[in-house]
PDB file of C-alpha atoms in Angstrom:
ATOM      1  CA  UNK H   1     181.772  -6.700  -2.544  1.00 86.00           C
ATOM      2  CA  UNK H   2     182.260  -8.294  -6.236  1.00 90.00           C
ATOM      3  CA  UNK H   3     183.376 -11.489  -4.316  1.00 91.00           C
ATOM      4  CA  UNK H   4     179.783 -11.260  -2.862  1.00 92.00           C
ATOM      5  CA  UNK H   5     178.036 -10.872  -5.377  1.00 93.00           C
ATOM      6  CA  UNK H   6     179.847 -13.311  -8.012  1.00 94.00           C
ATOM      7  CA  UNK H   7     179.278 -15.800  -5.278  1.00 94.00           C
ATOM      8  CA  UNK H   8     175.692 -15.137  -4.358  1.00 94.00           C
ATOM      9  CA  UNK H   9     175.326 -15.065  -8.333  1.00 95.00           C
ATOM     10  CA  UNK H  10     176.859 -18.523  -8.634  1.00 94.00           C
ATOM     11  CA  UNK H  11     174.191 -19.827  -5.609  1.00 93.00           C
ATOM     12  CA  UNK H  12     171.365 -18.588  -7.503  1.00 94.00           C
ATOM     13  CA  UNK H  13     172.283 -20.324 -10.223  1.00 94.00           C
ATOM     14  CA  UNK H  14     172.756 -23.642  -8.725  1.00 93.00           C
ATOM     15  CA  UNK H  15     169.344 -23.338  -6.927  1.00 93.00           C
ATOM     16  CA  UNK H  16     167.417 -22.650 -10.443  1.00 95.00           C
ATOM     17  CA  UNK H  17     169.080 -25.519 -11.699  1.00 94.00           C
ATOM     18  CA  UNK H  18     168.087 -27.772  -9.240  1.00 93.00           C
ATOM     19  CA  UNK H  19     164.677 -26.885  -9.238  1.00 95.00           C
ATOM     20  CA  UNK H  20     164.535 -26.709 -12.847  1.00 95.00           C
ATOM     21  CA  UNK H  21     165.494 -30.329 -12.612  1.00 94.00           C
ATOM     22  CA  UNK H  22     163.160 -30.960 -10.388  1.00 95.00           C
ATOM     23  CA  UNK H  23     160.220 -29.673 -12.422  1.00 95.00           C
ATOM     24  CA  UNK H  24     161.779 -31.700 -15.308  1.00 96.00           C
ATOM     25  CA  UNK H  25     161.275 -34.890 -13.731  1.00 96.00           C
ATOM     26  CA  UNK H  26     158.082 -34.498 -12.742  1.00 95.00           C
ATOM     27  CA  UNK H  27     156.505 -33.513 -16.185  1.00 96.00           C
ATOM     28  CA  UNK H  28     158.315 -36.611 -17.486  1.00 96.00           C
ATOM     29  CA  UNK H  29     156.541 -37.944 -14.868  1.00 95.00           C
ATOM     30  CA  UNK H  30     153.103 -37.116 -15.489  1.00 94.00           C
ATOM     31  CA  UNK H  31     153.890 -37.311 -19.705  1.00 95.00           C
ATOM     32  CA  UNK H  32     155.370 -41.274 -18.081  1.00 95.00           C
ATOM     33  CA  UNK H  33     151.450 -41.821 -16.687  1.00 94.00           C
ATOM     34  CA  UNK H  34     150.161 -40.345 -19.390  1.00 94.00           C
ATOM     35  CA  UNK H  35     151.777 -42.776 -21.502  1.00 94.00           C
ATOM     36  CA  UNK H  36     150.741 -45.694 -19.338  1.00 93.00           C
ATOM     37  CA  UNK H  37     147.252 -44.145 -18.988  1.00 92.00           C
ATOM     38  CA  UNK H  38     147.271 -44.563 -22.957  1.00 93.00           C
ATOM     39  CA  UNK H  39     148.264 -47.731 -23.077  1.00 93.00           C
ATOM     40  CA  UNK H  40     145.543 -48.692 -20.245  1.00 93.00           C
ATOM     41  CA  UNK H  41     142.429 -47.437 -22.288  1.00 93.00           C
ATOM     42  CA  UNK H  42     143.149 -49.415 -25.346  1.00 93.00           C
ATOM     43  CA  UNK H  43     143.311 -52.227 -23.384  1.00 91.00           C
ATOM     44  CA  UNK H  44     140.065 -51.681 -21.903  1.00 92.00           C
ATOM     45  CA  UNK H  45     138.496 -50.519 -25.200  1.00 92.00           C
ATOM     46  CA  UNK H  46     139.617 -54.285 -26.556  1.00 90.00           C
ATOM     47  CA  UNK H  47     138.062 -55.795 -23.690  1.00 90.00           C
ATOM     48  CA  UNK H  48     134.199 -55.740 -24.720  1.00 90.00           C
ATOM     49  CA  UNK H  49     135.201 -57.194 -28.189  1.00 86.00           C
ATOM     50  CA  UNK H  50     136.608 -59.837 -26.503  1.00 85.00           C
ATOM     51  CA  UNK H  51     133.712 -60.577 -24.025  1.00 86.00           C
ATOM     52  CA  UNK H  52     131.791 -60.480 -26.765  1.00 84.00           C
ATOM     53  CA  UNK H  53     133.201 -62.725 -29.731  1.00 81.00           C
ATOM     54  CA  UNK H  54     133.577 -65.318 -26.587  1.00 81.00           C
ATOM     55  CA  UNK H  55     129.960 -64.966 -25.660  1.00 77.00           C
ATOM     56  CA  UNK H  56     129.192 -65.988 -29.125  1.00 71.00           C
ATOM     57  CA  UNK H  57     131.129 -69.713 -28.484  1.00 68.00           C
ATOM     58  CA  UNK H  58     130.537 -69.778 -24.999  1.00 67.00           C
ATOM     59  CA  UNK H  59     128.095 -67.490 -23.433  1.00 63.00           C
ATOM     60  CA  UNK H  60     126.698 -69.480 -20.697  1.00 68.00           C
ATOM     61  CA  UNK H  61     130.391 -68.682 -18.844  1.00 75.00           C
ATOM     62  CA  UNK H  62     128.461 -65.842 -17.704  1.00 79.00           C
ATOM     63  CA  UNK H  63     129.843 -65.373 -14.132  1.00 84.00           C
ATOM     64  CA  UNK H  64     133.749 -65.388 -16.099  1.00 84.00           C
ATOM     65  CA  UNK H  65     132.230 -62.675 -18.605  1.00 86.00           C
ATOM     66  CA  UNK H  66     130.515 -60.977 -15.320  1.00 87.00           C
ATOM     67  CA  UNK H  67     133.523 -61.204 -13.972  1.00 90.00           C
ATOM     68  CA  UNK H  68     135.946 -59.350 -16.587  1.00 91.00           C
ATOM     69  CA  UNK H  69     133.419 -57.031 -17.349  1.00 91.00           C
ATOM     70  CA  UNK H  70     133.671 -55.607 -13.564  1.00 93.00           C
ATOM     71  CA  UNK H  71     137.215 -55.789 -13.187  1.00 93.00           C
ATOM     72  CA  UNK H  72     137.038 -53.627 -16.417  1.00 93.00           C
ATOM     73  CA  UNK H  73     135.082 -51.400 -15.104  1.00 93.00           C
ATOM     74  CA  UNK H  74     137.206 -51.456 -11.765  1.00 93.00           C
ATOM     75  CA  UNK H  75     140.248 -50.370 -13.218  1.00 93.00           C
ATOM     76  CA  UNK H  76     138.981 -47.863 -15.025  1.00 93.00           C
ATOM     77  CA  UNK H  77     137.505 -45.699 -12.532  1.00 93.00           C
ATOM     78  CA  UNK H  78     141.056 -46.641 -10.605  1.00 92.00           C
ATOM     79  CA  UNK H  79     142.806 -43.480  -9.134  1.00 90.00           C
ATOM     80  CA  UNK H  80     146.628 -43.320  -9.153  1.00 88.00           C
ATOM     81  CA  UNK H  81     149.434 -45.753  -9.541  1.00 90.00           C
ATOM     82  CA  UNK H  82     148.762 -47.646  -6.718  1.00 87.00           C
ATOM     83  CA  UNK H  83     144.744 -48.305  -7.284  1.00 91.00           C
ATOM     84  CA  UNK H  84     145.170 -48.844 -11.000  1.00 91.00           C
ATOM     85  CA  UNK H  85     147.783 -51.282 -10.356  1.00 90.00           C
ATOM     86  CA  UNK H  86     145.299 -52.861  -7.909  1.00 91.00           C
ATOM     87  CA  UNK H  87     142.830 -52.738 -10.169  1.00 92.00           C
ATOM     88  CA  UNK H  88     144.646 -53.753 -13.354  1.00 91.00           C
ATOM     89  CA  UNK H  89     146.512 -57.350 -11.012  1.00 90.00           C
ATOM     90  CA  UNK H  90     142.270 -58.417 -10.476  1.00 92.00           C
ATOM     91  CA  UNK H  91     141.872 -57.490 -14.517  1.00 92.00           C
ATOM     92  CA  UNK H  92     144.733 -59.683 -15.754  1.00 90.00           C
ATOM     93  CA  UNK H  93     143.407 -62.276 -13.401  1.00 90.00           C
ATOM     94  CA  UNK H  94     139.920 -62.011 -14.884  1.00 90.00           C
ATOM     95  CA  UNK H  95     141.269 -62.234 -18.696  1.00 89.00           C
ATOM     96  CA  UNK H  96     143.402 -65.713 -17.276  1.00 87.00           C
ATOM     97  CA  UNK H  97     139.885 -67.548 -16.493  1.00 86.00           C
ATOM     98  CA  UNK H  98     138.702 -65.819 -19.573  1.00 84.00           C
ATOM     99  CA  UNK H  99     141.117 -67.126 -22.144  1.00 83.00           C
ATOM    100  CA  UNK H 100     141.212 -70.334 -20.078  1.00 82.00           C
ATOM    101  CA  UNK H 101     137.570 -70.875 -21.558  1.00 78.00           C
ATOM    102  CA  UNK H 102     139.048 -71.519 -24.536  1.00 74.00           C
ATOM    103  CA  UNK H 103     140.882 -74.982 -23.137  1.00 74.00           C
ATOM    104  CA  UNK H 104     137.583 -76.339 -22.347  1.00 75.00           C
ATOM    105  CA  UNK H 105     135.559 -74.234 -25.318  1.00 75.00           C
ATOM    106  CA  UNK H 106     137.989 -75.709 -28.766  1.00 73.00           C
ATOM    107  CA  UNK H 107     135.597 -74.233 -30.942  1.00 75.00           C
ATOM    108  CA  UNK H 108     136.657 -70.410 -29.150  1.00 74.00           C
ATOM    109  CA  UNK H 109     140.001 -70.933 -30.384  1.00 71.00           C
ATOM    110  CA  UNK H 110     138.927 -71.890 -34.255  1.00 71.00           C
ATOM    111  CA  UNK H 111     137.334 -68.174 -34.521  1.00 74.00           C
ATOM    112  CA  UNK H 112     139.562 -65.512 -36.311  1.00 73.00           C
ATOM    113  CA  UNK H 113     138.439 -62.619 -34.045  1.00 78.00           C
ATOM    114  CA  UNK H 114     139.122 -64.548 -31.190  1.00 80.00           C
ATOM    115  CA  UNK H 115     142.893 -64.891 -32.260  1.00 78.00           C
ATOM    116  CA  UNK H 116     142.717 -61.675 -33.470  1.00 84.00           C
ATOM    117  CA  UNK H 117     141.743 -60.190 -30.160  1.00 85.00           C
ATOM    118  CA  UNK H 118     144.198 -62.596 -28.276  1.00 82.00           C
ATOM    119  CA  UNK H 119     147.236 -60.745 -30.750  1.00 84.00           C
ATOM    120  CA  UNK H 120     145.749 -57.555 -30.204  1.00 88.00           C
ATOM    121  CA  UNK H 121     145.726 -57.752 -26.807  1.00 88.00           C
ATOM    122  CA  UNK H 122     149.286 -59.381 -26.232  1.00 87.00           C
ATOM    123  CA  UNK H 123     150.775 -56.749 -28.136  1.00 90.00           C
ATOM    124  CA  UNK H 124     149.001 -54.271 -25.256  1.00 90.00           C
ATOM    125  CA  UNK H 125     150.164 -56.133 -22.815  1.00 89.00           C
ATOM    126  CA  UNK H 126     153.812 -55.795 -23.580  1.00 91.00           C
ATOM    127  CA  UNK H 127     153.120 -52.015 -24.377  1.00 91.00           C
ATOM    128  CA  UNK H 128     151.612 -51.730 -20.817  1.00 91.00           C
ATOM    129  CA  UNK H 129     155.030 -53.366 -19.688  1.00 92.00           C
ATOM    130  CA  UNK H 130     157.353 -51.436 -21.265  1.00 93.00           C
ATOM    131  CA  UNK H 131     155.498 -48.181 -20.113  1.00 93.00           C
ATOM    132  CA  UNK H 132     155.588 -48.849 -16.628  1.00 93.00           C
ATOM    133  CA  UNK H 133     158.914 -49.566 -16.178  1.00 94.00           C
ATOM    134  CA  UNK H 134     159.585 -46.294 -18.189  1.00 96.00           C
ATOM    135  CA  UNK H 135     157.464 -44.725 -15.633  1.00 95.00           C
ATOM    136  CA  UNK H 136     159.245 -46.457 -12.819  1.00 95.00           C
ATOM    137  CA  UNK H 137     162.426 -45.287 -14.048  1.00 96.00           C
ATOM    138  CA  UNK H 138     161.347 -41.711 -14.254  1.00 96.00           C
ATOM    139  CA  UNK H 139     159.714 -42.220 -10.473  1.00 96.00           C
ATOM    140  CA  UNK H 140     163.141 -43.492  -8.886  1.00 96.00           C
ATOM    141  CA  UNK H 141     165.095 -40.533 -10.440  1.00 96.00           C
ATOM    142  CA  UNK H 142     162.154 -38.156  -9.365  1.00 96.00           C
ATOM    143  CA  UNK H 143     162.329 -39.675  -5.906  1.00 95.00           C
ATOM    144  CA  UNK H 144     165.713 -40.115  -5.742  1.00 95.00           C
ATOM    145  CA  UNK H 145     166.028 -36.231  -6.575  1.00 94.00           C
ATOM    146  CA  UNK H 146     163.339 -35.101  -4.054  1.00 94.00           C
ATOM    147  CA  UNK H 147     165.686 -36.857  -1.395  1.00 93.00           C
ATOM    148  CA  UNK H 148     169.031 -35.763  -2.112  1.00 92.00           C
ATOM    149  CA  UNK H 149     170.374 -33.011   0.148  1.00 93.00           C
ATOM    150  CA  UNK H 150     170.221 -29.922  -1.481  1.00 91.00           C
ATOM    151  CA  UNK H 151     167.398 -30.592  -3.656  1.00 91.00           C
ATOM    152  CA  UNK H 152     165.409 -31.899  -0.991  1.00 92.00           C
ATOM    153  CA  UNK H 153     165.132 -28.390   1.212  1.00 92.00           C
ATOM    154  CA  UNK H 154     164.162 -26.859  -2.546  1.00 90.00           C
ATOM    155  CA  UNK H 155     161.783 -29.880  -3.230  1.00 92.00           C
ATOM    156  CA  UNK H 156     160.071 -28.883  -0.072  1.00 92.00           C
ATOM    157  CA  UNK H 157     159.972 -25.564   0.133  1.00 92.00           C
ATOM    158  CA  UNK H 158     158.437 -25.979  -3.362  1.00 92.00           C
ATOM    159  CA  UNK H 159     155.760 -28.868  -3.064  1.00 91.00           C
ATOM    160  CA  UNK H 160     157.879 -31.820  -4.355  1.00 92.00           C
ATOM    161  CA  UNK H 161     156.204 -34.318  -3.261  1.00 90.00           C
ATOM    162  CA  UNK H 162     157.881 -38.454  -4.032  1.00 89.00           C
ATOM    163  CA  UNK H 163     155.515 -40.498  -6.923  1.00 92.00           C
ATOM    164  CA  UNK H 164     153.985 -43.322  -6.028  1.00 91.00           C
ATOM    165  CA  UNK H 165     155.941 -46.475  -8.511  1.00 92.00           C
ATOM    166  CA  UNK H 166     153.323 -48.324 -10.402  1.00 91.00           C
ATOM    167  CA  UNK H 167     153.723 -52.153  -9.265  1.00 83.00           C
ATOM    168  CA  UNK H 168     151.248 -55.109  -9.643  1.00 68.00           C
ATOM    169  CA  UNK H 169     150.605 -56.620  -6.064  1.00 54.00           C
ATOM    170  CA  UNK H 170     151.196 -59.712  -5.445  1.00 47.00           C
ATOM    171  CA  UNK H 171     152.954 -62.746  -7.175  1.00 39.00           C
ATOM    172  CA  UNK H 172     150.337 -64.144  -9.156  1.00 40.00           C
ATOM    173  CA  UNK H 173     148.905 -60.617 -10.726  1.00 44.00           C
ATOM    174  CA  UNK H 174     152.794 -59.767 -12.139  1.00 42.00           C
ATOM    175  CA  UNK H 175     152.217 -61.535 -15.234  1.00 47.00           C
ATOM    176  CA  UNK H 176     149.254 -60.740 -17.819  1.00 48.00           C
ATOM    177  CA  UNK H 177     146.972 -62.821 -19.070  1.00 48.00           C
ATOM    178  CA  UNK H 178     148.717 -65.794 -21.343  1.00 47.00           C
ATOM    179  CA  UNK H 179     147.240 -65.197 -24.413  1.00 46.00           C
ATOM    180  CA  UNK H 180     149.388 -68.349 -26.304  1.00 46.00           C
ATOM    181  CA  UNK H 181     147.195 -71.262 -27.501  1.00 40.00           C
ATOM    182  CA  UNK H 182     149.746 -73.008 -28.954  1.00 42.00           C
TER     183      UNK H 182
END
């Protein structure tokens, strides 16, 4: 009878460690978005300075202004991983033909708060990057976890549900905008 219980002791205390690990990786998870959502909104609160210092030098590019302005918008009413990456591939491709004004526009490039911006929004950019593949990284081991017999008859029985990674799309929307007017 000790047998039984030392060993029905030892069960229970694998199974609250899995799912404690489970429950761990999924608030690292949603603190991972959260970090990415972060990152997201200063971009977009950097946008309309933008649009506007390049209105000032060339404001008659109004379908590329239209343009970023929706994709903006777009992404920010974006819904999980997958939609906001959507949403965020058609944004970077908006800010390309946006800072691409400033080939044909010279006198765009000569103002300070356009350069400023351009830093500003580089330094996102790479912020962005690094917070999605900590995000990703967190996903995979979350997945992973939710997958691996035992844990996956706990993950069940407990609403574990796999994260959806947060990738760009296509080819062409896995860079950001080039911001280097060198």
């Amino acid at each position: 009878m000790l047998w039984f219980l030392i060993i029905l002791g030892a069960i229970a205390f694998v199974v609250i460690g899995m799912y404690n690990s489970l429950v761990r990786l999924r608030v690292r998870a949603d603190s991972a978005w959260a970090d990415i959502d972060v990152q997201l909104k200063r971009r977009w609160d950097l946008i309309p300075n933008l649009v506007e210092t390049v209105k000032g030098s060339a404001g008659h590019e109004r379908e590329t202004l239209e343009a970023v302005v929706e994709a903006r918008n777009r992404a920010m009413s974006a819904q999980g991983p997958a939609e906001a990456a959507a949403a965020e591939g058609v944004l970077a491709g908006a800010l390309g033909k946006l800072f691409a004004l400033s080939e044909a526009y010279p006198q765009l490039r000569a103002v300070e708060g356009f350069t400023d911006l351009q830093g500003s929004l580089d330094d996102l950019e790479e912020g962005v990057q690094n917070a999605r593949r900590y995000y990703n990284a967190v996903v995979r081991d979350y997945n992973t976890k939710t997958q691996l017999f035992p844990t996956n008859v706990l993950a069940r029985l407990f609403g574990h549900t796999g994260r959806q990674f947060f990738a760009l799309g296509d080819e062409g929307q896995r860079e950001g905008p080039s911001v280097n007017f060198s």
